XYZ file of C-alpha atoms in Angstrom:
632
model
C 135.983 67.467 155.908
C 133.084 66.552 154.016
C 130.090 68.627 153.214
C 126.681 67.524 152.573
C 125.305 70.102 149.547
C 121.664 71.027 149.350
C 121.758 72.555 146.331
C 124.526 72.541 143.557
C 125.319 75.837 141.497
C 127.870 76.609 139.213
C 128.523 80.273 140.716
C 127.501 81.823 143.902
C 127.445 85.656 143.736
C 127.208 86.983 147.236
C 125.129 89.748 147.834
C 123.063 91.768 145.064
C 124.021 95.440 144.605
C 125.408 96.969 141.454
C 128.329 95.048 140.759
C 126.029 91.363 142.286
C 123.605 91.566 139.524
C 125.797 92.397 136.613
C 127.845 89.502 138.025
C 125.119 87.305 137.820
C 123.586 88.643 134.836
C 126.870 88.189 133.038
C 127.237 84.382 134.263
C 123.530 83.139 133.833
C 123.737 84.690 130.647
C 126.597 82.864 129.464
C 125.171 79.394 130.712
C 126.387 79.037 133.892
C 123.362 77.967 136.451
C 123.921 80.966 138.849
C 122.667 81.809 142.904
C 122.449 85.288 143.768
C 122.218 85.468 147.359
C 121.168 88.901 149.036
C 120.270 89.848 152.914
C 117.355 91.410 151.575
C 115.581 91.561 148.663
C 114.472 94.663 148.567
C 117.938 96.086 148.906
C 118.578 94.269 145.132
C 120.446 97.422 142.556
C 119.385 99.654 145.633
C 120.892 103.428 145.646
C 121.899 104.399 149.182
C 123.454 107.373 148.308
C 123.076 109.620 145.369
C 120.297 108.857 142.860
C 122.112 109.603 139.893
C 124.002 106.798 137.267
C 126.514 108.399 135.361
C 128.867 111.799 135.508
C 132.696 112.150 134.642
C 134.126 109.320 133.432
C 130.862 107.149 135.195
C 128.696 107.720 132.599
C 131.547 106.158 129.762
C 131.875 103.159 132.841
C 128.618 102.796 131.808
C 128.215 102.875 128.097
C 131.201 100.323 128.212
C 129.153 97.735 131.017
C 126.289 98.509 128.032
C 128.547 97.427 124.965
C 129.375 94.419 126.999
C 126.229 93.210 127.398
C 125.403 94.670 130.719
C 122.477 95.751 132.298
C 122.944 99.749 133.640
C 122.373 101.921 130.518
C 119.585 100.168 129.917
C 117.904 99.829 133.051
C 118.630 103.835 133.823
C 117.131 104.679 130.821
C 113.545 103.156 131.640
C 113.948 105.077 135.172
C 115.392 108.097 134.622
C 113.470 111.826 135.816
C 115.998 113.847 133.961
C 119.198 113.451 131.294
C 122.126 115.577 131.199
C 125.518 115.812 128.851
C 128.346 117.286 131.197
C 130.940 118.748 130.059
C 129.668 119.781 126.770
C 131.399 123.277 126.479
C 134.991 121.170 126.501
C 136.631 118.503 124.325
C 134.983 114.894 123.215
C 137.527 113.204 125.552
C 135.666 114.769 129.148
C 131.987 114.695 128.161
C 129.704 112.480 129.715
C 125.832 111.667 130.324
C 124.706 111.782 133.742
C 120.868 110.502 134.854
C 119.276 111.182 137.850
C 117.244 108.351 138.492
C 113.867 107.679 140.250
C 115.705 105.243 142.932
C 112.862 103.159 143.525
C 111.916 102.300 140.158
C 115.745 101.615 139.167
C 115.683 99.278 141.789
C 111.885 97.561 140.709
C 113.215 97.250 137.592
C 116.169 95.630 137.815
C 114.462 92.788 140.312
C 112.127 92.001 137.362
C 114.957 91.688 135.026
C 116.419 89.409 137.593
C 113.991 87.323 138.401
C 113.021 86.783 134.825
C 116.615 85.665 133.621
C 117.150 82.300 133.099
C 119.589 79.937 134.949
C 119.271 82.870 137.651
C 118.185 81.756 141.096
C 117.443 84.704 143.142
C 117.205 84.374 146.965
C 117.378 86.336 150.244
C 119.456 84.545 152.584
C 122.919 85.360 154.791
C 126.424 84.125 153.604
C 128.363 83.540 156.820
C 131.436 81.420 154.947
C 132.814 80.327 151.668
C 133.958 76.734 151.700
C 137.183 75.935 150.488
C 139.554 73.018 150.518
C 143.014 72.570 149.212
C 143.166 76.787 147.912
C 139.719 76.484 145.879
C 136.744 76.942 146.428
C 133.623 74.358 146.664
C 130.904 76.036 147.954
C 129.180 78.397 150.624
C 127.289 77.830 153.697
C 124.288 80.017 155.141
C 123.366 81.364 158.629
C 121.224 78.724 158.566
C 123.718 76.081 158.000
C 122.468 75.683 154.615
C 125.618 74.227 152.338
C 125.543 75.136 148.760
C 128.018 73.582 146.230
C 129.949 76.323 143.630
C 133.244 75.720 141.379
C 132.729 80.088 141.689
C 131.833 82.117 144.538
C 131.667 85.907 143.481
C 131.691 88.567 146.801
C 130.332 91.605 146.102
C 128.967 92.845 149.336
C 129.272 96.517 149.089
C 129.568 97.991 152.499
C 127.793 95.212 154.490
C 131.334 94.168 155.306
C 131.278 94.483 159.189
C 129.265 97.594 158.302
C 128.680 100.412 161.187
C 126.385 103.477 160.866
C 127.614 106.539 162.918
C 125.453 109.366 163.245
C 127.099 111.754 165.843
C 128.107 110.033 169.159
C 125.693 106.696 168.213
C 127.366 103.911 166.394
C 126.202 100.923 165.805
C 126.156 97.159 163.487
C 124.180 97.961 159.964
C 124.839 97.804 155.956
C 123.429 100.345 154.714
C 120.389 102.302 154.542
C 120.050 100.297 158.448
C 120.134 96.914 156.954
C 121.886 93.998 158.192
C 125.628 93.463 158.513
C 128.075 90.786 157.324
C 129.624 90.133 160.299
C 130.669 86.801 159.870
C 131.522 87.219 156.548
C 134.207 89.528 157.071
C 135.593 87.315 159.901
C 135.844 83.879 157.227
C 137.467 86.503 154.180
C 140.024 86.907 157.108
C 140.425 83.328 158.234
C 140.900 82.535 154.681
C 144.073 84.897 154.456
C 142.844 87.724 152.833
C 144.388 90.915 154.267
C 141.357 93.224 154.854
C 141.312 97.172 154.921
C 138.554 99.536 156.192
C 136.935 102.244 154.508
C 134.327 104.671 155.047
C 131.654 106.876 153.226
C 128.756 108.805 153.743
C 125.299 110.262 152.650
C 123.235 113.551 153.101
C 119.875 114.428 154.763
C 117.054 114.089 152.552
C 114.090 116.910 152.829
C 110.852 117.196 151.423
C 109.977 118.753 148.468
C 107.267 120.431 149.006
C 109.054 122.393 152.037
C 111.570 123.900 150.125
C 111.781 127.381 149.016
C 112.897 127.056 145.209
C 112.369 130.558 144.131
C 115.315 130.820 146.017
C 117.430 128.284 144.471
C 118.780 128.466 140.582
C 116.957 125.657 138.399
C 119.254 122.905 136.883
C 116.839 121.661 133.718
C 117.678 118.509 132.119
C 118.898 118.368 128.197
C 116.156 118.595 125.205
C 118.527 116.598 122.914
C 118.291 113.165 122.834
C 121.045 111.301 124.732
C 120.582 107.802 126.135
C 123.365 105.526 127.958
C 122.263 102.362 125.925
C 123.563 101.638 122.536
C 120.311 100.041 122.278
C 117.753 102.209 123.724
C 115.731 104.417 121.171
C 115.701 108.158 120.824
C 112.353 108.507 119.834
C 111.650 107.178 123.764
C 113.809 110.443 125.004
C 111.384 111.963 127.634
C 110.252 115.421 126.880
C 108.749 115.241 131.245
C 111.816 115.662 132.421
C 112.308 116.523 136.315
C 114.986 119.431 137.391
C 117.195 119.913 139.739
C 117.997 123.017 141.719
C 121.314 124.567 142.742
C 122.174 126.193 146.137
C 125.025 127.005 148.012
C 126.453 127.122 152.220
C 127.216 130.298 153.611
C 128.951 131.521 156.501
C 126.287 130.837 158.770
C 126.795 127.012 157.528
C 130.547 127.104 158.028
C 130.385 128.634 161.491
C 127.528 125.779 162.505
C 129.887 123.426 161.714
C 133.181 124.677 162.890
C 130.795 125.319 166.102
C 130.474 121.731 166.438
C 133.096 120.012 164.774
C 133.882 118.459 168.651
C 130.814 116.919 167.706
C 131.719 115.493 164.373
C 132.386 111.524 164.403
C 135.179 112.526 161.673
C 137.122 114.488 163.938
C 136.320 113.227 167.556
C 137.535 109.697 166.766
C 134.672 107.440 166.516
C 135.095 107.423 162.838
C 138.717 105.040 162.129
C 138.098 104.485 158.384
C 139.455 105.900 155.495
C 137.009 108.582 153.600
C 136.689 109.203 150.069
C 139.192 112.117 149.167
C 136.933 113.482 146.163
C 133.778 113.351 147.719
C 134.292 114.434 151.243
C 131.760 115.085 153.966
C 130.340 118.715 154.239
C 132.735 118.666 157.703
C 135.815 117.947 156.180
C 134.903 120.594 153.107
C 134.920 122.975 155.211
C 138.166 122.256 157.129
C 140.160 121.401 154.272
C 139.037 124.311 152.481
C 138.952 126.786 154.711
C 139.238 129.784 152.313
C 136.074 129.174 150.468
C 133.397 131.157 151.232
C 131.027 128.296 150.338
C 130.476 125.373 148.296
C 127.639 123.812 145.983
C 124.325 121.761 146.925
C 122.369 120.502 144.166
C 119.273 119.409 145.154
C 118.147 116.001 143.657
C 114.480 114.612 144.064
C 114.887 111.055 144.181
C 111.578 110.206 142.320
C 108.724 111.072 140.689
C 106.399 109.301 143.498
C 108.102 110.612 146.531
C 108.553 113.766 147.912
C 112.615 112.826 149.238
C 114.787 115.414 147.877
C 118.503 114.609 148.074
C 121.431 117.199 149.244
C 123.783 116.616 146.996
C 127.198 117.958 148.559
C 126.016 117.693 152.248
C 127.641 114.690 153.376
C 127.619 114.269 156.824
C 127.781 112.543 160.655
C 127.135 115.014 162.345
C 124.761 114.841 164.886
C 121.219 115.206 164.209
C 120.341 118.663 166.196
C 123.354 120.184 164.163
C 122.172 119.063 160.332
C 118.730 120.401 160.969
C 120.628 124.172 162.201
C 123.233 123.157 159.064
C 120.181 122.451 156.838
C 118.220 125.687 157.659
C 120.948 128.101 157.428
C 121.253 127.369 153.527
C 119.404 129.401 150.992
C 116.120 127.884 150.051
C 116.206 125.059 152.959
C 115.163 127.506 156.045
C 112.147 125.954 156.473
C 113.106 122.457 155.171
C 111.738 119.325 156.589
C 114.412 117.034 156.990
C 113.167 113.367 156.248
C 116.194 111.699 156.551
C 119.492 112.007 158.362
C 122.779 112.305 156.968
C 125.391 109.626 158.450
C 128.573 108.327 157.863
C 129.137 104.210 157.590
C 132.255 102.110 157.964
C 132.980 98.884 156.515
C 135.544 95.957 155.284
C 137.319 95.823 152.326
C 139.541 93.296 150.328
C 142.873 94.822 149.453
C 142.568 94.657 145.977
C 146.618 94.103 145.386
C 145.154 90.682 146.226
C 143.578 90.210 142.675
C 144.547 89.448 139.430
C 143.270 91.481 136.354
C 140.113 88.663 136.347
C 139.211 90.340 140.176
C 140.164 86.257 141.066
C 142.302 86.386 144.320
C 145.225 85.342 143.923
C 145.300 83.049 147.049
C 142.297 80.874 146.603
C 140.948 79.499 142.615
C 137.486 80.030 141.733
C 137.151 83.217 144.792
C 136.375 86.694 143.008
C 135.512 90.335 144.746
C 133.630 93.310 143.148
C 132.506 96.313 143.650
C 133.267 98.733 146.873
C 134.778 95.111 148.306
C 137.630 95.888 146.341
C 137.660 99.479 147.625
C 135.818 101.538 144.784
C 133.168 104.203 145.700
C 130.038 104.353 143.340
C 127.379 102.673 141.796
C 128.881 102.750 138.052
C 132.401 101.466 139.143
C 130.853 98.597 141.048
C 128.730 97.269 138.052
C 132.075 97.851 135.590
C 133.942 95.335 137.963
C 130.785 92.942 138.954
C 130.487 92.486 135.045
C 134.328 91.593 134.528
C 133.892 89.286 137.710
C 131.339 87.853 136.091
C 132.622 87.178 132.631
C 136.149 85.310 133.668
C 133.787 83.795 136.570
C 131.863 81.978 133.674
C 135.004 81.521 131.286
C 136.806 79.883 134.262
C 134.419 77.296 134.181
C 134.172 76.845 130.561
C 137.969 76.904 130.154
C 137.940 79.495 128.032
C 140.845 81.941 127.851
C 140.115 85.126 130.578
C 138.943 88.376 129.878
C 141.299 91.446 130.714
C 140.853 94.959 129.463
C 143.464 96.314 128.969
C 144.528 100.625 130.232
C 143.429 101.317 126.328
C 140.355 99.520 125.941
C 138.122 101.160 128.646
C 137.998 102.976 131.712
C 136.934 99.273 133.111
C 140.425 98.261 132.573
C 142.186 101.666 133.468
C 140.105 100.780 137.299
C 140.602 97.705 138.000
C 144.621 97.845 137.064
C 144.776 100.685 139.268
C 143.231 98.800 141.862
C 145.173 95.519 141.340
C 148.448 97.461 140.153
C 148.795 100.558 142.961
C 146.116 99.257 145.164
C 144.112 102.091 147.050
C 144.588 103.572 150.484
C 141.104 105.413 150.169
C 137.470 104.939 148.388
C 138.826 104.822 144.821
C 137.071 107.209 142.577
C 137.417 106.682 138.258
C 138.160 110.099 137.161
C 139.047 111.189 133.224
C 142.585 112.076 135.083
C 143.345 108.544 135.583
C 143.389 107.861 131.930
C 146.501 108.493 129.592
C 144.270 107.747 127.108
C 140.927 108.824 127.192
C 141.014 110.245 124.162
C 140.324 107.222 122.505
C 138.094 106.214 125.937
C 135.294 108.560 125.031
C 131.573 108.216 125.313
C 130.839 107.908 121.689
C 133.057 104.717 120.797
C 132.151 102.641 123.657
C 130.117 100.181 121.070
C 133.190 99.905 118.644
C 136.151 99.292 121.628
C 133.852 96.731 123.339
C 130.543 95.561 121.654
C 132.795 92.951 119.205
C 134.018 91.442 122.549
C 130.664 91.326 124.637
C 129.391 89.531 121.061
C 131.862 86.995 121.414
C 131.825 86.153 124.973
C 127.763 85.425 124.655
C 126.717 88.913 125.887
C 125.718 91.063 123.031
C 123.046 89.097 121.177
C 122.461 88.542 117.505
C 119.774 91.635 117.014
C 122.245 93.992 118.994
C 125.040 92.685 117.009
C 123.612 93.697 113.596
C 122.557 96.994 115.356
C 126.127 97.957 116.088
C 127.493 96.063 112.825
C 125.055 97.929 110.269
C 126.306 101.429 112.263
C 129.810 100.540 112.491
C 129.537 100.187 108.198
C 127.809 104.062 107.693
C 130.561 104.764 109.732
C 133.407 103.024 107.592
C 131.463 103.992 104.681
C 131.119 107.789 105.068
C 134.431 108.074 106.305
C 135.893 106.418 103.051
C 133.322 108.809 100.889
C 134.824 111.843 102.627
C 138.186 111.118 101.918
C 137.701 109.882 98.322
C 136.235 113.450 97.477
C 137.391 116.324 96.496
C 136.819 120.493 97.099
C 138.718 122.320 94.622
C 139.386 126.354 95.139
C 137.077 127.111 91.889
C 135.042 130.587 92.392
C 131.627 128.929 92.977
C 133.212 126.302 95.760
C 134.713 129.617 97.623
C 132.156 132.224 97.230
C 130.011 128.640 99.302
C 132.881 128.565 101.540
C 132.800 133.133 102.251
C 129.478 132.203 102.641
C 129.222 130.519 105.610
C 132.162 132.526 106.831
C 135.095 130.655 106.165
C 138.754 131.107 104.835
C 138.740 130.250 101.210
C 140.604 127.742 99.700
C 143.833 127.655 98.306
C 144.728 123.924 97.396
C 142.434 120.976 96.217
C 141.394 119.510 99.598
C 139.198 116.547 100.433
C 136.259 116.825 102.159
C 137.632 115.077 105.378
C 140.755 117.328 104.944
C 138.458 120.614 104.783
C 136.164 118.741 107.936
C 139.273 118.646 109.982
C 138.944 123.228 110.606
C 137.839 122.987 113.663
C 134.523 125.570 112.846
C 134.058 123.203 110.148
C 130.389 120.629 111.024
C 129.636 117.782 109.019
C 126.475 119.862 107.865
C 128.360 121.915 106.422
C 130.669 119.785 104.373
C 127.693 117.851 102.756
C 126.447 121.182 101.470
C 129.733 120.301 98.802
C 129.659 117.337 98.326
C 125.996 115.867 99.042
C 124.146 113.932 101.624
C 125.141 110.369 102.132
C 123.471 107.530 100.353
C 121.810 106.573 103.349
C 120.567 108.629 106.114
C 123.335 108.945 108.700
C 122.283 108.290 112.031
C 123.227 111.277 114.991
C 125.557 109.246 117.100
C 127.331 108.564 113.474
C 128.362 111.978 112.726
C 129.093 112.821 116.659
C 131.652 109.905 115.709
C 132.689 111.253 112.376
C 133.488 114.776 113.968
C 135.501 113.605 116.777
C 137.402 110.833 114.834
C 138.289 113.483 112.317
C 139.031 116.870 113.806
C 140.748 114.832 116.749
C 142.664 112.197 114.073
C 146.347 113.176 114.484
C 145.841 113.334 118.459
C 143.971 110.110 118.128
C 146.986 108.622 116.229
C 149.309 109.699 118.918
C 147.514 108.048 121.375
C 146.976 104.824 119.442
C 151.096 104.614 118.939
C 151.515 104.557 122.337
C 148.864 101.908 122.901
C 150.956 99.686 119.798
C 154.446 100.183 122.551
C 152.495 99.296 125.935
C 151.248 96.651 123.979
C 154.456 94.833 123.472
C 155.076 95.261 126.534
C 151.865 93.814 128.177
C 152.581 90.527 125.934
C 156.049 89.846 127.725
C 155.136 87.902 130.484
C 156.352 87.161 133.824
C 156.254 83.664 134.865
C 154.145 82.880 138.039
C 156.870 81.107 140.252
C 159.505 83.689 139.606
C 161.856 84.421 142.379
C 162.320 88.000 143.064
C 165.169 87.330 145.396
C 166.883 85.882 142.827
C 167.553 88.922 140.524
C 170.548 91.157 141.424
C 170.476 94.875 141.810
C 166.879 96.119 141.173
C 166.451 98.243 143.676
C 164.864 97.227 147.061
C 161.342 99.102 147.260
C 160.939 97.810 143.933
C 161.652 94.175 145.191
C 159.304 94.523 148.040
C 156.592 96.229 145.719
C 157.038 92.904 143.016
C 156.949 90.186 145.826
C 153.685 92.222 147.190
C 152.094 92.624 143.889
C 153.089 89.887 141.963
C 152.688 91.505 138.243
C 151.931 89.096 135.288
C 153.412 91.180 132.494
C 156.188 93.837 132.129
C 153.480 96.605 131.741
C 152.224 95.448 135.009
C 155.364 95.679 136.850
C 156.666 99.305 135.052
C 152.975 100.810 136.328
C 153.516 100.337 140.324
C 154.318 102.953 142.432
C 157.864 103.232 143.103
C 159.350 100.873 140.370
C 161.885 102.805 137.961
C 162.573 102.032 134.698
C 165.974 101.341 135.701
C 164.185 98.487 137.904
C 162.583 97.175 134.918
C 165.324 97.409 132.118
C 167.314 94.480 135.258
C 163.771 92.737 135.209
C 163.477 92.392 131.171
C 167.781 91.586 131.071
C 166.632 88.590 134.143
C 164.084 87.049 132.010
C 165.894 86.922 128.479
C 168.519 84.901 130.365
C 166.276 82.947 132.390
C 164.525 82.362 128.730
C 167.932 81.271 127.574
C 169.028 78.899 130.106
C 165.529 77.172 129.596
C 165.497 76.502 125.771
C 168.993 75.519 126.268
C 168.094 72.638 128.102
C-alpha cells in the first residue's frame, strides 16, 4: 500500500506523560526532528495520582534520568512545596529524596521546556495506528486520517490504553483524570501481534484544606538541609517556605465501613478484571489482606501552593461515592472534610514487556519502542527512567550508532527494565531497593559518576554540566588520594586529640582514610589531623567520601561480582538460535528461552525457572556451535 505523508519526522513519540517527554527530550536533543503527539495538551508531565517525584529507590531513578541528561530532577526542583531525605536513620544504600510537588506547576513547567526545545514539534492530536510494512515501521496515522512519516515511533501512552474509570457500580471509556481513551490504539498494537495484558491502578479522594482538622493530625515538616534531585540545581536556591504534610491514620470505624460494603467494592464484586499493584493496594484490599492491623497510615499531601486539593495518600479506592465520604469522615482529622474529588480505580492495556529488547524496541517490528506504564510499570519516576532509554537507542537507531543498555550494575534504570524484559510482570511493576543485588554501589550520591560520562557522550549532558561534574569528580579523586597518602601516628599529642573527641586511641601508624573508615569517625573530624583540603570541598563531596570509605570493602565485594556477571553479559547468544536444537536442558527452561529470547548468557541465567544446570548445557551448545563455525 502506499501512503501519502503530510508531514515527515524522524521519531513519533505517542502520547506525552512522564516517560513521552523524556523520550522526546532525549531524541530532539540528540538531533533527531521529533513529533510529540498528545490527546490533550494540558494532560503534558500531568500527575494523576500522587503529587510527589521521588521516594525509595524513585528518587535514585531520578538522579540517574538527571545524570543522563534528563529533564525530572530538574523540573521538580523549580516546583517543589517541600523536600525530604528518607531513610536517613539507615545505611547510604536505602536513602532517598522524595518532593512533593505543586502538580500544576510541574506540569506548566515542563510544557514550556517543551515547547521551547528545538527540533521538538509539540501537538495535540489522536494516534489511532502505527504504519508498518515489511516488520518496520514508516509512520503513523491520526483520527483524522492525517499520515505522518517516522523511521521511529515511540508509545508511551500511560493508561489511555483502552482506559476505563470505575467508581463503584459506574464504569465507563476514559484515560485518566476523565480524559480520552486510546481505543483504537490498543486494537492496531494487537493487530500488529503484540500480545497485550491488562492492568489496573487507582487514586484517592482529594479534600480541601481548609476543612480539615490538623490539630488533630501529626505534622510531617520538610528537611532544612539542602538536598536537590539535580546534579545541577544550586543549593543556595533550597527553599526555606517549605509546605508540610500531615500524618493520620484509619480506625476501626474505617475498617468496619469498608468491610460493610465491600459487596460494593468494584475490586471484589467483579467489575474490576485487571491486575492491581501489589505494593500499593487500594484502602479495600488493605484492609482484607491485612486483616490484623488495627489501622494503617494516611499522609495528607496538598497538591499546591495555589489550590486548596489535599491528597489522601494511602486511601486508594473504587468504592462508591456515598461510602468514601462515611470512609473519609470516620478518620481522625477528616470528620468534617470536604471531599473535592473522588477516589476511583482505572483499567487499561499494556504491552507485555517480554516483548522488548534491553533498547524497550519490540522485538517483532524495527524502529517500534514502548515506555512507561505501557510496559507495565506503576509511577511517574519509572516511566521517565524508561521514556529516556526509549529515547536514546530511538535516536542512536537512526544514527547507527551502537545501542544504549544499562546494565543490573549501572542503575536502577537497568535493574527495571531487565526485570521487565527478563521475568516480565504479572502486576503494576514497582522499583524497590529489594530488586537490586547491588544497590550498594546504586546509591543516590554517585548517580553523576555511574552515568553523567555516558549522558556526555550520547549528546545529553552538555559542555557546562560536563565540567561541573568533571571539576567535582577531581576534589573527589584528589582528596581521596590526600587521605590515603597521610599519616596519624599514636604520638601523645595525636591521642590525647583522638580521647578528646571520644575515641579509642591509637595503637599503629594509620592513614587518615584508614582512621576515617571507624564508623563514629566524620570527615570533620579527620581534617582536625591532618588539615582542610586545598580547596574547599563541596557537601555532596564528602557525603561521597564517607560512604565510599567506611562502605569500601562492601563496595569491593559488590564490584567483584559486577567484574563475573560481566563476562557473562559479553557471551552472546546469536539471534537465530534454535532452542529445539540443544539436548537435555530442561523443558520449562526451553519454553522460558523460546518465549524470551535472551541476547546474552546473563540474560538467560536471570529468568525465572532456568537453573544453572540449564545454562552450564546452553554455554557447552554454543562453544561447539562456535567450533563447527570457524571450522568451516
Amino acid at each position: 500500500m502506499t501512503h501519502k505523508f503530510t508531514e515527515n519526522y524522524d521519531v513519533i513519540v505517542i502520547g506525552a506523560g512522564h516517560a513521552g517527554v523524556e523520550a522526546s527530550l532525549a531524541t530532539s536533543r540528540m538531533g533527531c526532528k521529533t513529533l510529540l503527539a498528545t490527546i490533550n495538551l494540558e494532560m503534558l508531565a500531568f500527575m494523576p495520582c500522587n503529587p510527589s517525584i521521588g521516594g525509595s529507590a524513585k528518587g535514585i531513578v531520578v538522579r540517574e534520568i538527571d545524570a543522563l541528561g534528563g529533564e525530572m530532577g530538574k523540573n521538580i526542583d523549580k516546583s517543589y512545596i517541600q523536600m525530604r531525605m528518607l531513610n536517613t536513620g539507615k545505611g547510604p544504600a536505602v536513602r532517598a529524596l522524595r518532593a512533593q510537588a505543586d502538580k500544576s506547576l510541574y506540569a506548566r513547567n515542563m510544557k514550556h521546556t517543551v515547547e521551547r526545545q528545538k527540533n521538538l514539534t509539540l501537538r495535540q492530536t489522536m494516534i489511532d495506528e502505527i504504519l508498518v510494512e515489511k516488520g518496520k515501521v514508516i509512520g503513523v496515522r491520526t483520527a483524522t486520517n492525517q499520515k505522518y512519516s517516522a523511521k521511529v515511533v515511540i508509545v508511551t501512552t500511560g493508561t489511555a490504553l483502552r482506559g476505563e474509570i470505575i467508581l463503584g457500580e459506574l464504569k465507563y471509556s476514559s484515560g485518566p483524570n476523565n480524559s480520552l481513551a486510546s481505543v483504537t490504539l490498543a486494537d492496531n498494537l494487537r493487530d500488529l501481534g503484540l500480545e497485550m495484558g491488562r492492568f489496573k491502578t487507582g487514586t484517592p479522594p482529594r479534600v480541601k484544606a481548609n476543612s480539615i482538622s490538623y490539630d488533630e493530625t501529626e505534622i510531617q515538616p520538610g528537611d532544612e538541609k539542602p538536598n536537590l534531585f539535580s546534579f545541577s540545581s544550586k543549593e543556595e536556591d533550597y527553599l526555606k517556605d517549605q509546605i508540610p504534610c500531615w500524618l493520620t491514620y484509619t480506625n476501626q470505624n474505617s475498617h468496619d465501613i469498608i468491610n460493610k460494603n465491600l459487596y460494593r467494592a468494584p475490586m471484589f464484586s467483579g467489575i474490576v478484571q485487571g491486575v492491581g499493584p501489589r505494593y500499593c493496594p487500594s484502602i479495600e484490599d488493605k484492609i482484607v489482606r491485612f486483616a490484623d492491623k488495627e489501622r494503617h497510615q494516611l499522609f495528607l499531601e496538598p497538591e499546591g501552593r495555589d489550590t486548596e486539593e489535599v491528597y489522601i495518600q494511602g486511601l486508594s479506592t473504587s468504592l462508591p461515592e456515598d461510602v468514601q465520604k462515611d470512609l473519609v469522615h470516620s478518620i481522625k482529622g477528616l470528620e468534617k472534610a470536604e471531599m473535592m474529588r473522588t477516589g476511583y480505580a482505572i483499567e487499561y492495556d499494556i504491552v507485555l514487556p517480554h516483548q522488548l529488547r534491553a533498547t524497550l524496541e519490540t522485538k517483532k517490528i524495527s524502529g517500534l519502542f514502548t515506555a512507561g506504564q505501557t510496559n507495565g510499570t506503576s509511577g511517574y519516576e519509572e516511566a521517565a527512567g524508561q521514556g529516556i532509554i526509549a529515547g536514546i537507542n530511538a535516536a542512536l537507531k537512526i544514527q547507527g550508532k551502537p545501542e544504549l543498555i544499562l546494565k543490573r550494575s549501572d542503575a536502577y534504570i537497568g535493574v527495571m527494565i531487565d526485570d521487565l524484559v527478563t521475568k516480565g510482570t504479572l502486576e503494576p511493576y514497582r522499583l524497590l531497593t529489594s530488586r537490586a543485588e547491588y544497590r550498594l554501589i546504586l546509591r543516590h550520591d554517585n548517580a553523576d559518576r555511574r552515568l553523567t560520562e555516558l549522558g556526555y557522550q550520547i549528546g545529553l549532558v552538555d559542555d557546562e554540566r560536563y565540567c561541573q561534574f568533571k571539576a567535582k569528580k577531581a576534589q573527589f579523586e584528589n582528596e581521596l588520594n590526600r587521605l590515603n597518602s597521610l599519616k596519624l601516628k599514636p604520638v601523645k599529642e595525636t591521642n590525647e586529640k583522638v580521647k578528646k573527641l571520644g575515641f579509642k586511641p591509637l595503637t599503629d601508624a594509620v592513614t587518615a582514610k584508614e582512621f576515617m573508615r571507624r564508623p563514629e569517625v566524620t570527615y570533620a573530624d579527620v581534617i582536625q589531623f591532618i588539615g582542610p583540603a586545598a580547596e574547599t570541598l563541596d557537601a555532596k563531596v564528602i557525603e561521597l567520601l564517607e560512604t565510599e570509605i567506611k562502605y569500601e570493602g562492601y563496595i569491593k565485594k559488590a564490584l567483584d561480582q559486577v567484574a563475573k556477571m560481566k563476562r557473562m553479559e559479553e557471551k552472546r547468544i546469536p539471534k537465530n538460535i534454535n532452542w529445539d536444537n540443544i539436548d537435555s536442558i530442561a523443558t520449562e527452561a526451553r519454553q522460558k528461552f523460546k518465549k524470551i529470547n535472551p541476547e546474552t548468557i546473563g540474560q538467560a541465567s536471570r529468568i525465572s525457572g532456568v537453573n544453572p544446570a540449564d545454562i552450564s548445557i546452553l554455554m557447552v551448545y554454543l562453544e561447539g556451535r562456535n567450533k563447527s563455525h570457524n571450522a568451516r
